Tab-separated table of C-alpha atoms in Angstrom:
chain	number	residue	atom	x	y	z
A	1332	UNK	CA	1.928	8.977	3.002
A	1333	UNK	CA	2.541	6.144	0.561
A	1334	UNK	CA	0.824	2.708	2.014
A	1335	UNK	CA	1.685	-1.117	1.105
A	1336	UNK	CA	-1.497	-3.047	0.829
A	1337	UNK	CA	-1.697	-6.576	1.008
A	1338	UNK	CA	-5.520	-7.276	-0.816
A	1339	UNK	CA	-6.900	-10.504	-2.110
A	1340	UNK	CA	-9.481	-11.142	-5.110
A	1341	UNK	CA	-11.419	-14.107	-5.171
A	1342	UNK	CA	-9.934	-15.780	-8.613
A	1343	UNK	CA	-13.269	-15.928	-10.451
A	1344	UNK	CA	-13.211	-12.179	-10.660
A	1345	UNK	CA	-9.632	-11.897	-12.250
A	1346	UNK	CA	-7.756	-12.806	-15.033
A	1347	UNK	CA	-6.723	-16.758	-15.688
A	1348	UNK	CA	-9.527	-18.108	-13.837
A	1349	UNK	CA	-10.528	-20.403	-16.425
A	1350	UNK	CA	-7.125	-22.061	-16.596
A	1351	UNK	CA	-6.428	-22.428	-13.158
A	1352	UNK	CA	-10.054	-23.965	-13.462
A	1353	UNK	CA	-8.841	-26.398	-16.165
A	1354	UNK	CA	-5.430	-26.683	-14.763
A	1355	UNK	CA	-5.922	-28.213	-10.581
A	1356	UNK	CA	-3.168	-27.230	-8.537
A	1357	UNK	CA	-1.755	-24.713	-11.235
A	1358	UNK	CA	-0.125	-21.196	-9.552
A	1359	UNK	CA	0.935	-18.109	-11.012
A	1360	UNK	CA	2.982	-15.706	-9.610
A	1361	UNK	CA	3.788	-12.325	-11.446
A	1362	UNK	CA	7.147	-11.257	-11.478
A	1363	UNK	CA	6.246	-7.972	-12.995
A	1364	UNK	CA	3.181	-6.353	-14.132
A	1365	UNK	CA	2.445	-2.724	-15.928
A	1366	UNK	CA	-0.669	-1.427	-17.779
A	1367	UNK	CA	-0.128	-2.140	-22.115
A	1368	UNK	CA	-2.933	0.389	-23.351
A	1369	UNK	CA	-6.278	-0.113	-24.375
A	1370	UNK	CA	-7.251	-1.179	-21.127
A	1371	UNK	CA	-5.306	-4.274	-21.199
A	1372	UNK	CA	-2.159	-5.593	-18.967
A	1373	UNK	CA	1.060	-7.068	-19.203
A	1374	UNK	CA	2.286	-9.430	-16.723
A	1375	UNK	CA	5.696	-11.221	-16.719
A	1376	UNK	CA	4.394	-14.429	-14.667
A	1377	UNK	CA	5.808	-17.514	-13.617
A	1378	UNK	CA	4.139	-20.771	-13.429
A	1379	UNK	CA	3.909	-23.654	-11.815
A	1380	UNK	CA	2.509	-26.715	-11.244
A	1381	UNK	CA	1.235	-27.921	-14.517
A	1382	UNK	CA	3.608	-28.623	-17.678
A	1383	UNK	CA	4.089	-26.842	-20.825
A	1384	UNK	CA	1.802	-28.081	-23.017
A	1385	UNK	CA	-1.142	-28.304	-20.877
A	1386	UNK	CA	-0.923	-24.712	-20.191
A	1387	UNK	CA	-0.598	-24.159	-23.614
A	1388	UNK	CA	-3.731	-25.553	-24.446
A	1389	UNK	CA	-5.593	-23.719	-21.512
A	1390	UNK	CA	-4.403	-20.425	-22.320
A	1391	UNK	CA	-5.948	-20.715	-26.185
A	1392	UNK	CA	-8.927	-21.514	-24.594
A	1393	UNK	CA	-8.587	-18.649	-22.008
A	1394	UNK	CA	-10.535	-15.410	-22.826
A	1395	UNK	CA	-8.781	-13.580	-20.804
A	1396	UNK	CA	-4.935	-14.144	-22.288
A	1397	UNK	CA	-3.587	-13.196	-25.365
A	1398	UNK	CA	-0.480	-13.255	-27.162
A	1399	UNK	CA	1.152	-15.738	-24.323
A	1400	UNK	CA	4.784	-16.581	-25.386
A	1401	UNK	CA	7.039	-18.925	-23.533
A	1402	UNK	CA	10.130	-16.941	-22.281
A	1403	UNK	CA	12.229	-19.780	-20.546
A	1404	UNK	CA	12.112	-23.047	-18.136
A	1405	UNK	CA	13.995	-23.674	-14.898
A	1406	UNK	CA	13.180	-27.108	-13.448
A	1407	UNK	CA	9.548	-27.023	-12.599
A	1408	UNK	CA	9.048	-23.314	-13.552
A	1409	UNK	CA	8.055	-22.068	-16.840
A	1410	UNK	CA	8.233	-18.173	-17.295
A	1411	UNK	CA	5.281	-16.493	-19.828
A	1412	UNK	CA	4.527	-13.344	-21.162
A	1413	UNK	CA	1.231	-12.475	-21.707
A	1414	UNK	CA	-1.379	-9.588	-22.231
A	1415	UNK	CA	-4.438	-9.638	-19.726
A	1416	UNK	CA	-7.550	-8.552	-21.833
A	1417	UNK	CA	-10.551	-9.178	-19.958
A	1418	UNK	CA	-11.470	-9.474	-16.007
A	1419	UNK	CA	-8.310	-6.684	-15.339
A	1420	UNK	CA	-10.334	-3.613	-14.738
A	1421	UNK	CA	-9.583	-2.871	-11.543
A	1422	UNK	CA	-5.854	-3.382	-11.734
A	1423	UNK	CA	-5.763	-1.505	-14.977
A	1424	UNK	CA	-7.357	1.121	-13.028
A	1425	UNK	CA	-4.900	1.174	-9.782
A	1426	UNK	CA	-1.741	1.744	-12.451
A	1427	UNK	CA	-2.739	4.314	-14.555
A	1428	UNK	CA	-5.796	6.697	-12.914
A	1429	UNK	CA	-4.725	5.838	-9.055
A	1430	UNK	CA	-1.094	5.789	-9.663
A	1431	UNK	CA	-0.470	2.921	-8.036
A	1432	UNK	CA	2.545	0.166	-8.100
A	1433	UNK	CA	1.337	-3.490	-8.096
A	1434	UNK	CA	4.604	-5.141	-6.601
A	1435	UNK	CA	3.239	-8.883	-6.600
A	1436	UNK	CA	0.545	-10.841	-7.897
A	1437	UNK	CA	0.170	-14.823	-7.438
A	1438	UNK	CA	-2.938	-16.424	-8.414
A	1439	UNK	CA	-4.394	-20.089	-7.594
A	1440	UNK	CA	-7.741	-21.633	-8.360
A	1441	UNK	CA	-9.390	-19.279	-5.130
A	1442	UNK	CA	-8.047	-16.392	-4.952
A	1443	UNK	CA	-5.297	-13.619	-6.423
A	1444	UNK	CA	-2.812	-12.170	-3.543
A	1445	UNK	CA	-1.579	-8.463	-4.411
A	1446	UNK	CA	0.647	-6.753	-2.925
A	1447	UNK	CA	0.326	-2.899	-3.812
A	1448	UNK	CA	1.968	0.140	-3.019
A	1449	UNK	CA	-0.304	3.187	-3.188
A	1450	UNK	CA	0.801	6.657	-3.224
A	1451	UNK	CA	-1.234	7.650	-0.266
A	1452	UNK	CA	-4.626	6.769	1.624
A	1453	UNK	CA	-6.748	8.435	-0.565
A	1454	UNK	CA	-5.884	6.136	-3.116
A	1455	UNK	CA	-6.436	2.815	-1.436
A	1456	UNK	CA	-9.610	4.436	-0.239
A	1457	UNK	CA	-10.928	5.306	-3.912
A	1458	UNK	CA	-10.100	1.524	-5.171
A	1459	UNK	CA	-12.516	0.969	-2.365
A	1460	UNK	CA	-15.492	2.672	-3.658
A	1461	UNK	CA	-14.519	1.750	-7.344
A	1462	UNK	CA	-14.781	-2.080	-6.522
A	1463	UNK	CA	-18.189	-0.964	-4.780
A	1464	UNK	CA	-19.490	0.637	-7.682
A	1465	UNK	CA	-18.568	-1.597	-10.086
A	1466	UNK	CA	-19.816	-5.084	-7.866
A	1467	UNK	CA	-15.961	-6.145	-7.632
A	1468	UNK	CA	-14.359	-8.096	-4.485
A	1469	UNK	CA	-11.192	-6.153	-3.014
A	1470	UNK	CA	-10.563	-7.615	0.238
A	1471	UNK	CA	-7.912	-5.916	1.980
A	1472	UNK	CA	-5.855	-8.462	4.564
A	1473	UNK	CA	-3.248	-5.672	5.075
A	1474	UNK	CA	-2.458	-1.897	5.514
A	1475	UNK	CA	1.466	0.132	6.501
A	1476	UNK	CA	2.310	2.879	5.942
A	1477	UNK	CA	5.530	2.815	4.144
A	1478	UNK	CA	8.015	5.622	5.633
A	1479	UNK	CA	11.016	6.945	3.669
A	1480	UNK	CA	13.815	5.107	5.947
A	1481	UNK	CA	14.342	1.229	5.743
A	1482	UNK	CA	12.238	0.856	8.304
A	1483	UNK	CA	9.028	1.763	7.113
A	1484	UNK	CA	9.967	0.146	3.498
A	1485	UNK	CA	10.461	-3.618	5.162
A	1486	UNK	CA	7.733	-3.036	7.501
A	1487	UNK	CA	10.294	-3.338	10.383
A	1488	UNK	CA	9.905	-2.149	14.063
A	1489	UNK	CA	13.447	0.102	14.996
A	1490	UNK	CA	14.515	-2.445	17.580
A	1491	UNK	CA	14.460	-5.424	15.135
A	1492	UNK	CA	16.404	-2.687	12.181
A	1493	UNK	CA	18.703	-2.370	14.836
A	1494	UNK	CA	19.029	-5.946	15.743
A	1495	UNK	CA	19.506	-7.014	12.455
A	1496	UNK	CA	21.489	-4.568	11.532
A	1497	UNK	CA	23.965	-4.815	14.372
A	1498	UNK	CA	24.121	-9.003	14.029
A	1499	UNK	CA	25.140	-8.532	10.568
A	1500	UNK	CA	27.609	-5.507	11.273
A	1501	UNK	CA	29.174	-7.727	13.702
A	1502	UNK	CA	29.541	-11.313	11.933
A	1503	UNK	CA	26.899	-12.816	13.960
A	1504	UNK	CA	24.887	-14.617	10.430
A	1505	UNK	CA	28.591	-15.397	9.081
A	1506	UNK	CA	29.853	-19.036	9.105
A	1507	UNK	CA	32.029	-19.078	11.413
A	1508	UNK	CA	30.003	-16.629	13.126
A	1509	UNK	CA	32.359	-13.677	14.464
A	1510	UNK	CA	30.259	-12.889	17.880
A	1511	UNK	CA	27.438	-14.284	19.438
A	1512	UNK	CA	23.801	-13.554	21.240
A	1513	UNK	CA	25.267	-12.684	24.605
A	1514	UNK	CA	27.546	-10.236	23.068
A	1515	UNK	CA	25.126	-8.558	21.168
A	1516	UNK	CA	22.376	-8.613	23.923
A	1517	UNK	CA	24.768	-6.925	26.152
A	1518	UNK	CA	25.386	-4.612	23.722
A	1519	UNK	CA	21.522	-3.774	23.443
A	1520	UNK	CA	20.841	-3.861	27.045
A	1521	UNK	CA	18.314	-6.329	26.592
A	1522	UNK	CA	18.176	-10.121	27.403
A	1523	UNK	CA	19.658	-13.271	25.251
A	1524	UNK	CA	15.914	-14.398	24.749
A	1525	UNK	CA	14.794	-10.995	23.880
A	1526	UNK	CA	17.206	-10.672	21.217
A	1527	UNK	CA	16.675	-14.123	20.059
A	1528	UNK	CA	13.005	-13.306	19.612
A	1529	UNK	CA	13.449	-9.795	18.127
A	1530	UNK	CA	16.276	-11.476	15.220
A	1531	UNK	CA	13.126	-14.155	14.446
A	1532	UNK	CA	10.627	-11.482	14.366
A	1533	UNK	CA	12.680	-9.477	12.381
A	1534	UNK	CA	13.647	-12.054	10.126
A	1535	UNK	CA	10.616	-13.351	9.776
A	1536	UNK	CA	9.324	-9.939	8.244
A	1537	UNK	CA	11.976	-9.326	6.122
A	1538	UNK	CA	11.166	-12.629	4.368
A	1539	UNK	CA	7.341	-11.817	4.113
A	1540	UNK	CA	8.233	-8.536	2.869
A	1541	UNK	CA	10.967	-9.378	-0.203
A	1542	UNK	CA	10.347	-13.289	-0.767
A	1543	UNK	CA	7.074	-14.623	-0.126
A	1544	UNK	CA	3.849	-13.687	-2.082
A	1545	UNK	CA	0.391	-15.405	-1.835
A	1546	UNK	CA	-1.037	-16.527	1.188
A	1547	UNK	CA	1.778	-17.337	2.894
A	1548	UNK	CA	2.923	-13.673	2.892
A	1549	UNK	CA	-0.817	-12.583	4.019
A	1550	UNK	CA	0.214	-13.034	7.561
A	1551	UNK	CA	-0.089	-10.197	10.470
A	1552	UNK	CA	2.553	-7.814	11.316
A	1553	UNK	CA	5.248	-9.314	13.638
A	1554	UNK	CA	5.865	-7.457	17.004
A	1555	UNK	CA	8.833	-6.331	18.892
């Protein structure tokens, strides 16, 4: 069965580290990444927290970069594309010979924060042994198994699907909202504080699961 892994790699190991070295307080956060050939990898990654040209100038002096071009800036965002050519081994190696999905990336001046989907167990266990073998750090913070229903692909329990499900059904996140707790709880056969604390839960998943990457989104699994 197909697993989402949350991992972490200590930034020294991985691509960029000597920008966010020369940049303090810079973070990167890939919005898509696939292998390019030749061992190499192309990222589509946002930054933040450092202005254009200073991250200019870091990335020519970056080893690890090449071909970086500037594809647009929102506020305090810039958007980059970029080839990874060095320190990208072992994610070169999860999307081509383990067949695995890197869904997001975000880097700061410790560590890199991945988020991968594997096609099954075996795969997640060989990236294991190839990090031992070649000295690398793969520190896995997360395992689920990712079923075929929406359940298992949010990471969801079935009483907060059906919570959240129902609430929306219903009106209850609309402004005005069409029904309230009570109703719903009654509905559910469960108390007003028990649904209260499955919606948060549930919510609270959702939003580690589609929104946040990085540490933040390294967090345990929420219960019923």
């Amino acid at each position: 069965m197909a697993t989402v892994t949350r991992a972490k790699i200590p930034a020294r190991e991985f691509a960029l580290y000597q920008t966010l070295r020369e940049v303090p307080g810079a973070e990167f956060e890939c919005e898509r990444l696939v292998e390019s050939g030749d061992g190499t990898v192309m990222p589509l990654i946002w930054a933040r927290g450092a202005d254009r040209e200073t991250l200019r100038e870091a990335f020519e002096r970056d080893p690890s970069v090449s071909d970086v071009s500037l594809l647009g800036e929102f506020d305090d965002e810039l958007l980059y594309r970029m080839h990874w050519i060095d320190q990208v081994y072992l994610v070169f190696q999860m999307v081509t010979t383990l067949e695995a999905t890197v869904i997001d990336a975000y880097g700061d001046e410790q560590w890199w924060y991945l988020r991968i989907l594997f096609p099954d167990r075996d795969a997640l266990s060989r990236t294991n042994d190839l990090c031992e073998s070649r000295g690398l750090t793969f520190e896995v913070v997360r395992v689920r198994e990712m079923r075929g229903d929406p359940v298992g692909r949010f990471g969801l329990t079935r009483e907060q699907y059906e919570a959240l499900t129902m609430a929306c059904d219903r009106g209850y996140f609309e402004v005005p909202r069409r029904t309230g707790l009570d109703v719903l709880a009654d509905d559910l056969d469960i108390s007003h504080q028990a649904l209260s604390e499955r919606l948060r839960r549930g919510t609270d998943v959702l939003v580690q699961e589609t929104l946040l990457v990085g540490p933040r989104g390294a967090l345990g699994e929420s219960s019923q």
